[in-house]
GROMACS .gro file of C-alpha atoms in nm:
model
  308
    1ILE     CA    1   0.033  -0.002  -0.005
    2LYS     CA    2   0.197   0.327  -0.054
    3THR     CA    3   0.136   0.620   0.162
    4ASP     CA    4   0.102   0.972   0.095
    5ASN     CA    5   0.001   1.279   0.309
    6LYS     CA    6  -0.304   1.329   0.145
    7THR     CA    7  -0.660   1.265   0.321
    8GLN     CA    8  -1.004   1.365   0.280
    9GLY     CA    9  -1.224   1.578   0.437
   10HIS     CA   10  -1.631   1.585   0.450
   11ARG     CA   11  -1.744   1.465   0.173
   12PHE     CA   12  -1.987   1.735   0.072
   13LEU     CA   13  -1.860   2.023   0.256
   14ALA     CA   14  -1.485   2.010   0.145
   15GLU     CA   15  -1.284   2.064  -0.125
   16ASN     CA   16  -1.034   1.723  -0.169
   17PRO     CA   17  -0.797   1.617  -0.144
   18LEU     CA   18  -0.642   1.782   0.180
   19TYR     CA   19  -0.215   1.775   0.261
   20ILE     CA   20  -0.089   1.693   0.556
   21ASP     CA   21   0.248   1.865   0.616
   22ARG     CA   22   0.276   1.756   0.972
   23ILE     CA   23   0.114   1.558   1.265
   24ASP     CA   24   0.010   1.840   1.533
   25ASN     CA   25  -0.182   2.018   1.199
   26TYR     CA   26  -0.432   1.690   1.119
   27GLU     CA   27  -0.705   1.742   1.323
   28LYS     CA   28  -0.693   2.126   1.293
   29THR     CA   29  -0.692   2.077   0.897
   30LEU     CA   30  -0.957   1.807   0.910
   31GLU     CA   31  -1.142   2.045   1.124
   32LYS     CA   32  -1.155   2.346   0.870
   33ALA     CA   33  -1.263   2.048   0.660
   34PHE     CA   34  -1.548   1.992   0.861
   35VAL     CA   35  -1.452   1.662   1.019
   36ILE     CA   36  -1.396   1.644   1.382
   37VAL     CA   37  -1.147   1.407   1.434
   38ASP     CA   38  -1.188   1.328   1.801
   39PRO     CA   39  -1.469   1.112   1.884
   40GLU     CA   40  -1.495   1.254   2.237
   41LYS     CA   41  -1.543   1.598   2.088
   42ARG     CA   42  -1.779   1.502   1.870
   43LYS     CA   43  -1.959   1.357   2.142
   44ARG     CA   44  -1.958   1.624   2.375
   45ILE     CA   45  -2.049   1.862   2.074
   46ILE     CA   46  -2.380   1.641   2.041
   47THR     CA   47  -2.463   1.643   2.384
   48THR     CA   48  -2.397   2.057   2.431
   49GLN     CA   49  -2.653   2.107   2.133
   50ALA     CA   50  -2.910   1.887   2.209
   51GLU     CA   51  -2.913   1.990   2.582
   52GLU     CA   52  -2.933   2.321   2.449
   53LEU     CA   53  -3.242   2.255   2.201
   54ALA     CA   54  -3.452   2.079   2.424
   55LYS     CA   55  -3.442   2.357   2.696
   56LYS     CA   56  -3.591   2.578   2.436
   57VAL     CA   57  -3.885   2.369   2.472
   58ASP     CA   58  -3.887   2.334   2.854
   59GLY     CA   59  -3.746   1.957   2.827
   60LYS     CA   60  -3.454   1.732   2.865
   61ILE     CA   61  -3.335   1.471   2.629
   62LEU     CA   62  -3.407   1.105   2.745
   63TRP     CA   63  -3.033   0.993   2.687
   64ASN     CA   64  -2.946   0.642   2.565
   65ASN     CA   65  -2.551   0.593   2.575
   66GLU     CA   66  -2.576   0.292   2.291
   67LEU     CA   67  -2.771   0.572   2.074
   68LEU     CA   68  -2.493   0.837   2.139
   69GLU     CA   69  -2.239   0.581   2.059
   70GLU     CA   70  -2.355   0.519   1.724
   71VAL     CA   71  -2.437   0.880   1.663
   72THR     CA   72  -2.118   0.993   1.771
   73TYR     CA   73  -1.995   0.794   1.485
   74LEU     CA   74  -2.248   0.816   1.262
   75VAL     CA   75  -2.138   1.208   1.177
   76GLU     CA   76  -1.824   1.361   1.076
   77PHE     CA   77  -1.959   1.732   1.187
   78PRO     CA   78  -2.201   1.727   1.423
   79SER     CA   79  -2.512   1.956   1.386
   80SER     CA   80  -2.801   1.925   1.574
   81VAL     CA   81  -3.155   2.003   1.472
   82LEU     CA   82  -3.499   2.075   1.664
   83CYS     CA   83  -3.787   1.920   1.521
   84SER     CA   84  -4.162   1.853   1.636
   85PHE     CA   85  -4.421   1.618   1.578
   86SER     CA   86  -4.807   1.640   1.598
   87GLU     CA   87  -4.946   1.632   1.981
   88GLU     CA   88  -5.190   1.368   1.773
   89TYR     CA   89  -4.944   1.082   1.825
   90LEU     CA   90  -4.882   1.174   2.197
   91LYS     CA   91  -5.228   0.895   2.238
   92LEU     CA   92  -4.987   0.588   2.155
   93PRO     CA   93  -4.769   0.398   2.450
   94GLU     CA   94  -4.487   0.615   2.463
   95GLU     CA   95  -4.221   0.334   2.417
   96LEU     CA   96  -4.366   0.257   2.048
   97LEU     CA   97  -4.276   0.620   2.036
   98ILE     CA   98  -3.938   0.594   2.149
   99THR     CA   99  -3.857   0.300   2.017
  100VAL     CA  100  -3.932   0.482   1.644
  101MET     CA  101  -3.728   0.775   1.708
  102LYS     CA  102  -3.418   0.595   1.875
  103ASP     CA  103  -3.394   0.245   1.703
  104HIS     CA  104  -3.552   0.349   1.336
  105GLN     CA  105  -3.454   0.721   1.298
  106ARG     CA  106  -3.129   0.732   1.557
  107TYR     CA  107  -3.354   1.028   1.657
  108PHE     CA  108  -3.331   1.161   2.041
  109ALA     CA  109  -3.688   1.181   2.233
  110ILE     CA  110  -3.719   1.487   2.432
  111ILE     CA  111  -3.950   1.429   2.780
  112ASP     CA  112  -4.044   1.720   3.021
  113ASN     CA  113  -3.955   1.728   3.378
  114LYS     CA  114  -4.221   1.448   3.518
  115GLY     CA  115  -4.021   1.219   3.244
  116LYS     CA  116  -4.307   1.240   3.002
  117LEU     CA  117  -4.274   1.236   2.617
  118LYS     CA  118  -4.302   1.581   2.446
  119ASN     CA  119  -4.399   1.580   2.111
  120TYR     CA  120  -4.044   1.729   1.985
  121PHE     CA  121  -3.721   1.527   1.934
  122VAL     CA  122  -3.365   1.612   1.826
  123VAL     CA  123  -3.182   1.501   1.515
  124VAL     CA  124  -2.824   1.472   1.451
  125SER     CA  125  -2.706   1.564   1.104
  126ASN     CA  126  -2.376   1.556   0.924
  127THR     CA  127  -2.353   1.901   0.772
  128VAL     CA  128  -2.352   2.254   0.859
  129ALA     CA  129  -2.598   2.487   1.020
  130GLU     CA  130  -2.732   2.708   0.719
  131ASN     CA  131  -2.887   2.332   0.562
  132GLU     CA  132  -3.092   2.312   0.900
  133GLU     CA  133  -3.433   2.420   0.762
  134ASN     CA  134  -3.419   2.153   0.480
  135ILE     CA  135  -3.332   1.884   0.766
  136ARG     CA  136  -3.576   1.965   0.972
  137LYS     CA  137  -3.880   1.924   0.701
  138GLY     CA  138  -3.696   1.611   0.579
  139ALA     CA  139  -3.673   1.432   0.987
  140GLU     CA  140  -4.040   1.551   1.050
  141ARG     CA  141  -4.181   1.376   0.711
  142VAL     CA  142  -4.040   1.076   0.781
  143ILE     CA  143  -4.116   1.033   1.168
  144ARG     CA  144  -4.486   1.095   1.065
  145ALA     CA  145  -4.475   0.801   0.792
  146ARG     CA  146  -4.282   0.596   1.055
  147PHE     CA  147  -4.563   0.708   1.330
  148GLU     CA  148  -4.870   0.651   1.119
  149ASP     CA  149  -4.755   0.305   1.041
  150ALA     CA  150  -4.736   0.210   1.413
  151LYS     CA  151  -5.020   0.397   1.521
  152PHE     CA  152  -5.189   0.146   1.221
  153TYR     CA  153  -5.034  -0.196   1.397
  154TYR     CA  154  -5.129  -0.069   1.756
  155GLU     CA  155  -5.503   0.024   1.631
  156GLU     CA  156  -5.503  -0.307   1.452
  157ASP     CA  157  -5.426  -0.515   1.711
  158LEU     CA  158  -5.698  -0.352   1.961
  159LYS     CA  159  -5.921  -0.439   1.662
  160LYS     CA  160  -5.823  -0.822   1.760
  161GLY     CA  161  -5.809  -0.789   2.092
  162LEU     CA  162  -5.606  -1.022   2.345
  163GLU     CA  163  -5.753  -1.333   2.308
  164SER     CA  164  -5.749  -1.337   1.932
  165LEU     CA  165  -5.361  -1.278   2.001
  166LEU     CA  166  -5.361  -1.543   2.238
  167GLU     CA  167  -5.549  -1.776   1.939
  168ALA     CA  168  -5.332  -1.673   1.702
  169THR     CA  169  -4.979  -1.780   1.884
  170LYS     CA  170  -5.119  -2.143   1.834
  171GLY     CA  171  -5.014  -2.067   1.476
  172ILE     CA  172  -4.684  -1.969   1.594
  173ILE     CA  173  -4.403  -2.238   1.597
  174TYR     CA  174  -4.153  -2.161   1.914
  175HIS     CA  175  -3.976  -2.477   1.797
  176GLU     CA  176  -3.991  -2.765   1.566
  177LYS     CA  177  -3.939  -3.019   1.898
  178LEU     CA  178  -4.128  -2.793   2.134
  179GLY     CA  179  -4.450  -2.677   1.977
  180SER     CA  180  -4.642  -2.361   1.959
  181LEU     CA  181  -4.594  -2.024   2.141
  182TYR     CA  182  -4.914  -2.115   2.263
  183ASP     CA  183  -4.797  -2.478   2.413
  184LYS     CA  184  -4.477  -2.287   2.573
  185SER     CA  185  -4.761  -2.047   2.724
  186LEU     CA  186  -4.928  -2.330   2.907
  187ARG     CA  187  -4.582  -2.469   3.002
  188ILE     CA  188  -4.503  -2.134   3.160
  189MET     CA  189  -4.882  -2.169   3.346
  190LYS     CA  190  -4.805  -2.477   3.470
  191ILE     CA  191  -4.468  -2.387   3.602
  192ALA     CA  192  -4.588  -2.058   3.756
  193GLU     CA  193  -4.865  -2.253   3.922
  194ARG     CA  194  -4.653  -2.479   4.097
  195LEU     CA  195  -4.383  -2.191   4.238
  196SER     CA  196  -4.710  -1.957   4.307
  197ASP     CA  197  -4.848  -2.217   4.544
  198ARG     CA  198  -4.516  -2.232   4.731
  199LEU     CA  199  -4.466  -1.870   4.709
  200ILE     CA  200  -4.740  -1.641   4.668
  201PRO     CA  201  -5.078  -1.878   4.694
  202GLU     CA  202  -5.290  -1.572   4.738
  203LYS     CA  203  -5.227  -1.437   4.427
  204LYS     CA  204  -5.220  -1.786   4.226
  205GLU     CA  205  -5.520  -1.663   3.992
  206LEU     CA  206  -5.306  -1.376   3.890
  207VAL     CA  207  -5.015  -1.529   3.837
  208LYS     CA  208  -5.241  -1.833   3.621
  209SER     CA  209  -5.354  -1.514   3.432
  210ALA     CA  210  -5.036  -1.322   3.352
  211ALA     CA  211  -4.883  -1.653   3.225
  212LYS     CA  212  -5.171  -1.752   3.025
  213TYR     CA  213  -5.153  -1.403   2.829
  214CYS     CA  214  -4.751  -1.369   2.839
  215LYS     CA  215  -4.692  -1.445   2.520
  216ALA     CA  216  -4.993  -1.315   2.307
  217ASP     CA  217  -4.815  -0.982   2.205
  218LEU     CA  218  -4.582  -1.225   1.992
  219ALA     CA  219  -4.886  -1.275   1.744
  220SER     CA  220  -4.929  -0.868   1.718
  221GLY     CA  221  -4.874  -0.647   1.425
  222VAL     CA  222  -4.618  -0.422   1.658
  223ILE     CA  223  -4.426  -0.689   1.732
  224GLY     CA  224  -4.355  -0.797   1.405
  225GLU     CA  225  -4.270  -0.433   1.333
  226PHE     CA  226  -4.084  -0.400   1.664
  227PRO     CA  227  -3.973  -0.700   1.835
  228GLU     CA  228  -3.750  -0.453   2.057
  229LEU     CA  229  -4.128  -0.393   2.224
  230GLN     CA  230  -4.221  -0.770   2.338
  231GLY     CA  231  -4.376  -0.763   2.668
  232ILE     CA  232  -4.389  -0.423   2.670
  233MET     CA  233  -4.697  -0.392   2.395
  234GLY     CA  234  -4.841  -0.692   2.610
  235GLY     CA  235  -4.917  -0.503   2.962
  236TYR     CA  236  -5.076  -0.206   2.759
  237TYR     CA  237  -5.360  -0.523   2.517
  238SER     CA  238  -5.396  -0.724   2.844
  239LYS     CA  239  -5.453  -0.386   3.032
  240LYS     CA  240  -5.720  -0.252   2.731
  241ALA     CA  241  -5.868  -0.603   2.750
  242GLY     CA  242  -5.972  -0.515   3.126
  243LEU     CA  243  -5.705  -0.757   3.324
  244GLN     CA  244  -5.632  -0.602   3.637
  245ASP     CA  245  -5.286  -0.382   3.663
  246GLU     CA  246  -5.124  -0.600   3.885
  247VAL     CA  247  -5.131  -0.849   3.581
  248SER     CA  248  -5.064  -0.563   3.297
  249VAL     CA  249  -4.745  -0.522   3.476
  250ALA     CA  250  -4.625  -0.854   3.520
  251ILE     CA  251  -4.643  -0.951   3.121
  252LYS     CA  252  -4.488  -0.582   3.047
  253ASP     CA  253  -4.194  -0.723   3.338
  254HIS     CA  254  -4.142  -1.070   3.261
  255TYR     CA  255  -3.873  -1.040   3.007
  256LEU     CA  256  -3.662  -0.869   3.299
  257PRO     CA  257  -3.387  -0.884   3.384
  258LYS     CA  258  -3.238  -0.922   3.013
  259GLY     CA  259  -2.863  -0.882   3.219
  260PHE     CA  260  -2.690  -0.858   3.486
  261THR     CA  261  -2.755  -0.452   3.496
  262ASP     CA  262  -3.094  -0.452   3.433
  263GLU     CA  263  -3.402  -0.465   3.709
  264ILE     CA  264  -3.603  -0.743   3.792
  265PRO     CA  265  -3.978  -0.716   3.738
  266SER     CA  266  -4.153  -0.511   3.965
  267ASN     CA  267  -4.390  -0.692   4.142
  268ASP     CA  268  -4.412  -1.043   4.262
  269VAL     CA  269  -4.660  -1.184   3.966
  270GLY     CA  270  -4.360  -1.068   3.729
  271CYS     CA  271  -4.107  -1.230   3.922
  272ILE     CA  272  -4.315  -1.593   3.927
  273ILE     CA  273  -4.371  -1.550   3.548
  274SER     CA  274  -4.002  -1.446   3.480
  275LEU     CA  275  -3.933  -1.696   3.679
  276ALA     CA  276  -4.108  -1.973   3.482
  277ASP     CA  277  -4.055  -1.856   3.137
  278LYS     CA  278  -3.682  -1.856   3.232
  279LEU     CA  279  -3.676  -2.209   3.368
  280ASP     CA  280  -3.895  -2.323   3.087
  281HIS     CA  281  -3.665  -2.245   2.838
  282MET     CA  282  -3.332  -2.412   3.014
  283ALA     CA  283  -3.517  -2.724   3.063
  284THR     CA  284  -3.679  -2.744   2.748
  285PHE     CA  285  -3.335  -2.666   2.555
  286PHE     CA  286  -3.121  -2.881   2.796
  287TYR     CA  287  -3.358  -3.159   2.756
  288LEU     CA  288  -3.317  -3.110   2.343
  289GLY     CA  289  -2.950  -3.190   2.421
  290GLU     CA  290  -2.864  -2.799   2.328
  291ILE     CA  291  -2.625  -2.741   2.613
  292PRO     CA  292  -2.444  -2.410   2.575
  293SER     CA  293  -2.033  -2.508   2.502
  294GLY     CA  294  -1.736  -2.293   2.578
  295THR     CA  295  -1.824  -2.070   2.302
  296GLU     CA  296  -2.186  -2.129   2.177
  297ASP     CA  297  -2.500  -2.055   2.354
  298PRO     CA  298  -2.756  -1.964   2.059
  299PHE     CA  299  -3.052  -1.972   2.251
  300GLY     CA  300  -2.893  -1.779   2.519
  301LEU     CA  301  -2.932  -1.997   2.815
  302ARG     CA  302  -2.653  -1.839   2.997
  303ARG     CA  303  -2.846  -1.549   2.991
  304ALA     CA  304  -3.157  -1.713   3.153
  305ALA     CA  305  -3.000  -1.862   3.413
  306ASN     CA  306  -2.835  -1.556   3.521
  307GLY     CA  307  -3.129  -1.400   3.515
  308ILE     CA  308  -3.285  -1.651   3.727
   0.00000   0.00000   0.00000
């Protein structure tokens, strides 16, 4: 590979090539060509700009470290823009809106002082401030289309109802040797009943109800589109179906904890369902001989054991 003292600046904003005469001038030369070399500096610029913009609408950024890290490495010359969407969409579940903004568009959501979502967000572009209006129009148009999709799936799921979603899990194969998702729900229910008999017998009926419906949302349109919301949407659908709050919260929380730093379910019923789900997961795959090795654990059995 032939080396040279040439490099490239920003692909749209700079004249290329650039010539580096000495190492001390490398960062300065590139900054004049609209490239911030130091990722920590880019991150500081993004956080400062975003926080200032959120203050303009009496809000604060809902920070997510993974998203901040990703955006830092997506841009060379960060320029943050404040955007908005119709308040009408705030009627949808907050987690659904946040997921669309974060996971699908790489936008930062804005919340108020009570932690409630506002109808504003910040997009970090890779251009200069003069292009702000075009960036805003484009981002707002895209997010409106994405929210319309989310709204459509959510409303369709509500029309079907929880019982219909549960029925649909009979047609979703969990594993060819372990049956359907509905079969898994029945196994979870048996394990959860035995645990509740020993630990919280007074809540056995709540446990049975939560176990029965805990996988129903996996047949929903929203989860088909946004699988990271499994459990969370089940909590909303069960609440809309008139199940008790304790059951809805248990369904919402039952995938927790997902890792060592994660919280555990927030109520006893949720803890029982989480244990039953993870115990079933481990027992069935060990039964099939799918035992983790030093290098492979394709079914996440270690994570289930750590969760327990």
